[in-house]
Amino acid sequence: MNTGLLRKGEPEFVVKTFRDLGLNLIAVNAEERFFKALRGVRDPEEKRKVIGRVFVEVFEEEAKKIGAEFLIQGTIAPDWIESRGGIKSHHNVGGLPERLNLRIIEPLRDLYKDEVRQLAKELGIPEKIYARMPFPGPGLAARIIGEVNPERVRIVREANAIVEEEIERAKLRPWQAFAVLLGIKTVGVQGDIRAYKETVAVRIVESTDGMTANAMNVPFEVLQRIAFRIVSEIPEVCRVLYDITNKPPATIEFE
Amino acid sequence: MIAIIENYGQYTHRIWRTLKEIGVKAEIIENTTPVGEIKRRQFAGIIFSGGPSLERVGNCLEILERYEEFGIPLLGICLGHQLIAKYFGGEVGRGKKAEYSLIEVEILKENDLFVGIPRILRVWASHMDEVKSMPKDFELLARRGANSARLRRLNTESCQFTGYSSIPRWRTRRKVRRSTETSFHSAKFSCDLKKERLEFRNDFV
């Protein structure tokens, strides 16, 4: 399902990967539906719940068309632990509506991401799939503070792609590396002209299982290159910050 | 089989995972489970998990009241540690400042539980409350600062750090694995972290 909140090139990557594996994949474009449902929603928890609800609505519709009875989810331990603890509603747990016309199957429920990767490796799943960085269920919406709209998603998507590219170029292997649109404007000076533009935060963390994480000691040159590229290639941004907080106390994603 | 009593902590399930990794069978038990039922299961040891509030420890207090009757090792982690300290007459309250993130713990006294574990540990802490004064007859085994309290008495042990919440490198060595397991069974434990400034090393676990 393309929620409109996926990373750059991601819908194409996913579709190709599954079809190459010979699986009968149905790809649904639900971008407009998600953006419509998210209009005016600013609260992080409400955002997650809206996304969870639309997810299920679309799945239910598609399931009806093909007579599917089950919804198999990749829920892992941190999803239900953090949802139950009220830390955040992961879309596949706390974000799900109470009434659901599909039976849920969650074979990975008691595993953490590192264990899932071991399992995937054992099963012969390609590394390009199991080695991918974790990505939140609500997608880029969790990386936009405030309202989610196509314009803001475009900004954060470009910034995310730059962070990922530069991290790969530097041959670093963090747990996650991404950019967040903070939704605050700050003053800059660009080409002798005053700028008053968006601020982007970069978050790069190391972790074993996502339950704790430390901000990565990324070489300063790499951070500088990321900042340079973001402000040069995304005209709406004039400032880039690096998040140095660990989890706990902060979570990895901002929302 | 070890019982992990669920006090709604973020790391309860990770205690279970860590025990699984070192080959110790464990089961997470809701803290609302009647104590008689827990007793009937004849667990080899009980762990009180961490959690958000001493108001939500369910039947843990009843387990403490009957702990001699249980006659098995009891380990408290984080909130579990505070609970044990409080029950035996220690004082628990809000710290001068909260402690979140990676910190260092120094083991002051050898103990079965620390066999094969480095004297200085890097652990995750995530708490606002702390043990302000130790119960009588308890002994300090490890600490974070000069002013720490820590607990050990009879079969009751506890530690403040979100124990087992990080998976340190040393546990991957086979030799150490065995000794960790052994030490867990004897469950002689306890330590606390307090007040000192955070001392970060660059080599994050």
PDB file of N, CA, C and O in Angstrom, chain B residues 81-112:
ATOM      1  N   HIS B  81      13.626  -3.106  42.393  1.00  0.00           N
ATOM      2  CA  HIS B  81      14.669  -2.809  43.382  1.00  0.00           C
ATOM      3  C   HIS B  81      14.132  -1.829  44.427  1.00  0.00           C
ATOM      4  O   HIS B  81      14.300  -2.010  45.633  1.00  0.00           O
ATOM      5  N   GLN B  82      13.454  -0.801  43.951  1.00  0.00           N
ATOM      6  CA  GLN B  82      12.893   0.194  44.879  1.00  0.00           C
ATOM      7  C   GLN B  82      11.837  -0.437  45.778  1.00  0.00           C
ATOM      8  O   GLN B  82      11.748  -0.144  46.971  1.00  0.00           O
ATOM      9  N   LEU B  83      11.062  -1.311  45.166  1.00  0.00           N
ATOM     10  CA  LEU B  83      10.005  -1.992  45.903  1.00  0.00           C
ATOM     11  C   LEU B  83      10.583  -2.825  47.058  1.00  0.00           C
ATOM     12  O   LEU B  83      10.095  -2.770  48.193  1.00  0.00           O
ATOM     13  N   ILE B  84      11.640  -3.564  46.753  1.00  0.00           N
ATOM     14  CA  ILE B  84      12.273  -4.396  47.777  1.00  0.00           C
ATOM     15  C   ILE B  84      12.852  -3.507  48.884  1.00  0.00           C
ATOM     16  O   ILE B  84      12.666  -3.765  50.074  1.00  0.00           O
ATOM     17  N   ALA B  85      13.538  -2.445  48.473  1.00  0.00           N
ATOM     18  CA  ALA B  85      14.144  -1.539  49.457  1.00  0.00           C
ATOM     19  C   ALA B  85      13.074  -0.962  50.378  1.00  0.00           C
ATOM     20  O   ALA B  85      13.216  -0.922  51.597  1.00  0.00           O
ATOM     21  N   LYS B  86      11.986  -0.541  49.776  1.00  0.00           N
ATOM     22  CA  LYS B  86      10.925   0.088  50.554  1.00  0.00           C
ATOM     23  C   LYS B  86      10.288  -0.914  51.513  1.00  0.00           C
ATOM     24  O   LYS B  86      10.058  -0.624  52.681  1.00  0.00           O
ATOM     25  N   TYR B  87      10.046  -2.104  50.987  1.00  0.00           N
ATOM     26  CA  TYR B  87       9.381  -3.113  51.818  1.00  0.00           C
ATOM     27  C   TYR B  87      10.191  -3.434  53.073  1.00  0.00           C
ATOM     28  O   TYR B  87       9.657  -3.617  54.156  1.00  0.00           O
ATOM     29  N   PHE B  88      11.508  -3.470  52.932  1.00  0.00           N
ATOM     30  CA  PHE B  88      12.343  -3.833  54.073  1.00  0.00           C
ATOM     31  C   PHE B  88      12.757  -2.626  54.917  1.00  0.00           C
ATOM     32  O   PHE B  88      13.659  -2.730  55.746  1.00  0.00           O
ATOM     33  N   GLY B  89      12.129  -1.494  54.678  1.00  0.00           N
ATOM     34  CA  GLY B  89      12.353  -0.353  55.561  1.00  0.00           C
ATOM     35  C   GLY B  89      13.269   0.722  55.004  1.00  0.00           C
ATOM     36  O   GLY B  89      13.637   1.664  55.707  1.00  0.00           O
ATOM     37  N   GLY B  90      13.652   0.613  53.762  1.00  0.00           N
ATOM     38  CA  GLY B  90      14.446   1.668  53.143  1.00  0.00           C
ATOM     39  C   GLY B  90      13.544   2.813  52.705  1.00  0.00           C
ATOM     40  O   GLY B  90      12.319   2.733  52.798  1.00  0.00           O
ATOM     41  N   GLU B  91      14.194   3.874  52.227  1.00  0.00           N
ATOM     42  CA  GLU B  91      13.396   5.015  51.796  1.00  0.00           C
ATOM     43  C   GLU B  91      13.549   5.196  50.287  1.00  0.00           C
ATOM     44  O   GLU B  91      14.651   5.181  49.741  1.00  0.00           O
ATOM     45  N   VAL B  92      12.404   5.352  49.631  1.00  0.00           N
ATOM     46  CA  VAL B  92      12.402   5.537  48.180  1.00  0.00           C
ATOM     47  C   VAL B  92      11.749   6.879  47.870  1.00  0.00           C
ATOM     48  O   VAL B  92      10.737   7.220  48.466  1.00  0.00           O
ATOM     49  N   GLY B  93      12.336   7.652  47.001  1.00  0.00           N
ATOM     50  CA  GLY B  93      11.714   8.926  46.656  1.00  0.00           C
ATOM     51  C   GLY B  93      12.298   9.502  45.393  1.00  0.00           C
ATOM     52  O   GLY B  93      13.175   8.906  44.769  1.00  0.00           O
ATOM     53  N   ARG B  94      11.785  10.648  45.018  1.00  0.00           N
ATOM     54  CA  ARG B  94      12.237  11.322  43.810  1.00  0.00           C
ATOM     55  C   ARG B  94      13.690  11.748  43.972  1.00  0.00           C
ATOM     56  O   ARG B  94      14.068  12.332  44.987  1.00  0.00           O
ATOM     57  N   GLY B  95      14.529  11.444  42.986  1.00  0.00           N
ATOM     58  CA  GLY B  95      15.933  11.851  43.037  1.00  0.00           C
ATOM     59  C   GLY B  95      16.069  13.354  42.806  1.00  0.00           C
ATOM     60  O   GLY B  95      15.140  13.995  42.330  1.00  0.00           O
ATOM     61  N   LYS B  96      17.236  13.880  43.140  1.00  0.00           N
ATOM     62  CA  LYS B  96      17.445  15.318  42.910  1.00  0.00           C
ATOM     63  C   LYS B  96      17.302  15.642  41.441  1.00  0.00           C
ATOM     64  O   LYS B  96      16.826  16.679  41.046  1.00  0.00           O
ATOM     65  N   LYS B  97      17.785  14.706  40.626  1.00  0.00           N
ATOM     66  CA  LYS B  97      17.539  14.848  39.193  1.00  0.00           C
ATOM     67  C   LYS B  97      17.312  13.454  38.621  1.00  0.00           C
ATOM     68  O   LYS B  97      17.748  12.463  39.197  1.00  0.00           O
ATOM     69  N   ALA B  98      16.629  13.445  37.504  1.00  0.00           N
ATOM     70  CA  ALA B  98      16.343  12.157  36.872  1.00  0.00           C
ATOM     71  C   ALA B  98      17.605  11.620  36.212  1.00  0.00           C
ATOM     72  O   ALA B  98      18.540  12.363  35.935  1.00  0.00           O
ATOM     73  N   GLU B  99      17.643  10.322  35.993  1.00  0.00           N
ATOM     74  CA  GLU B  99      18.769   9.710  35.293  1.00  0.00           C
ATOM     75  C   GLU B  99      18.243   8.938  34.094  1.00  0.00           C
ATOM     76  O   GLU B  99      17.548   7.942  34.239  1.00  0.00           O
ATOM     77  N   TYR B 100      18.595   9.416  32.925  1.00  0.00           N
ATOM     78  CA  TYR B 100      18.242   8.677  31.722  1.00  0.00           C
ATOM     79  C   TYR B 100      19.512   8.529  30.899  1.00  0.00           C
ATOM     80  O   TYR B 100      20.331   9.416  30.880  1.00  0.00           O
ATOM     81  N   SER B 101      19.609   7.428  30.204  1.00  0.00           N
ATOM     82  CA  SER B 101      20.725   7.237  29.287  1.00  0.00           C
ATOM     83  C   SER B 101      21.774   6.258  29.803  1.00  0.00           C
ATOM     84  O   SER B 101      21.569   5.582  30.798  1.00  0.00           O
ATOM     85  N   LEU B 102      22.911   6.241  29.121  1.00  0.00           N
ATOM     86  CA  LEU B 102      23.977   5.294  29.465  1.00  0.00           C
ATOM     87  C   LEU B 102      24.790   5.806  30.648  1.00  0.00           C
ATOM     88  O   LEU B 102      25.236   6.937  30.646  1.00  0.00           O
ATOM     89  N   ILE B 103      24.996   4.953  31.620  1.00  0.00           N
ATOM     90  CA  ILE B 103      25.803   5.344  32.768  1.00  0.00           C
ATOM     91  C   ILE B 103      26.757   4.209  33.133  1.00  0.00           C
ATOM     92  O   ILE B 103      26.659   3.117  32.591  1.00  0.00           O
ATOM     93  N   GLU B 104      27.630   4.503  34.063  1.00  0.00           N
ATOM     94  CA  GLU B 104      28.567   3.474  34.518  1.00  0.00           C
ATOM     95  C   GLU B 104      28.217   3.005  35.915  1.00  0.00           C
ATOM     96  O   GLU B 104      27.837   3.790  36.775  1.00  0.00           O
ATOM     97  N   VAL B 105      28.375   1.726  36.117  1.00  0.00           N
ATOM     98  CA  VAL B 105      28.169   1.153  37.438  1.00  0.00           C
ATOM     99  C   VAL B 105      29.441   0.439  37.844  1.00  0.00           C
ATOM    100  O   VAL B 105      30.043  -0.273  37.039  1.00  0.00           O
ATOM    101  N   GLU B 106      29.845   0.666  39.073  1.00  0.00           N
ATOM    102  CA  GLU B 106      31.051   0.019  39.557  1.00  0.00           C
ATOM    103  C   GLU B 106      30.674  -1.073  40.549  1.00  0.00           C
ATOM    104  O   GLU B 106      29.914  -0.836  41.496  1.00  0.00           O
ATOM    105  N   ILE B 107      31.218  -2.251  40.323  1.00  0.00           N
ATOM    106  CA  ILE B 107      30.968  -3.345  41.255  1.00  0.00           C
ATOM    107  C   ILE B 107      31.972  -3.226  42.395  1.00  0.00           C
ATOM    108  O   ILE B 107      33.185  -3.212  42.178  1.00  0.00           O
ATOM    109  N   LEU B 108      31.447  -3.108  43.615  1.00  0.00           N
ATOM    110  CA  LEU B 108      32.313  -2.866  44.772  1.00  0.00           C
ATOM    111  C   LEU B 108      32.739  -4.150  45.450  1.00  0.00           C
ATOM    112  O   LEU B 108      33.774  -4.214  46.082  1.00  0.00           O
ATOM    113  N   LYS B 109      31.885  -5.143  45.348  1.00  0.00           N
ATOM    114  CA  LYS B 109      32.166  -6.350  46.089  1.00  0.00           C
ATOM    115  C   LYS B 109      31.807  -7.562  45.260  1.00  0.00           C
ATOM    116  O   LYS B 109      30.715  -7.620  44.682  1.00  0.00           O
ATOM    117  N   GLU B 110      32.718  -8.492  45.180  1.00  0.00           N
ATOM    118  CA  GLU B 110      32.453  -9.701  44.399  1.00  0.00           C
ATOM    119  C   GLU B 110      31.231 -10.425  44.948  1.00  0.00           C
ATOM    120  O   GLU B 110      30.962 -10.418  46.147  1.00  0.00           O
ATOM    121  N   ASN B 111      30.530 -11.014  44.044  1.00  0.00           N
ATOM    122  CA  ASN B 111      29.308 -11.691  44.424  1.00  0.00           C
ATOM    123  C   ASN B 111      29.008 -12.703  43.328  1.00  0.00           C
ATOM    124  O   ASN B 111      29.406 -12.508  42.192  1.00  0.00           O
ATOM    125  N   ASP B 112      28.321 -13.755  43.669  1.00  0.00           N
ATOM    126  CA  ASP B 112      28.008 -14.775  42.668  1.00  0.00           C
ATOM    127  C   ASP B 112      27.397 -14.171  41.408  1.00  0.00           C
ATOM    128  O   ASP B 112      27.645 -14.621  40.304  1.00  0.00           O
TER     129      ASP B 112
END
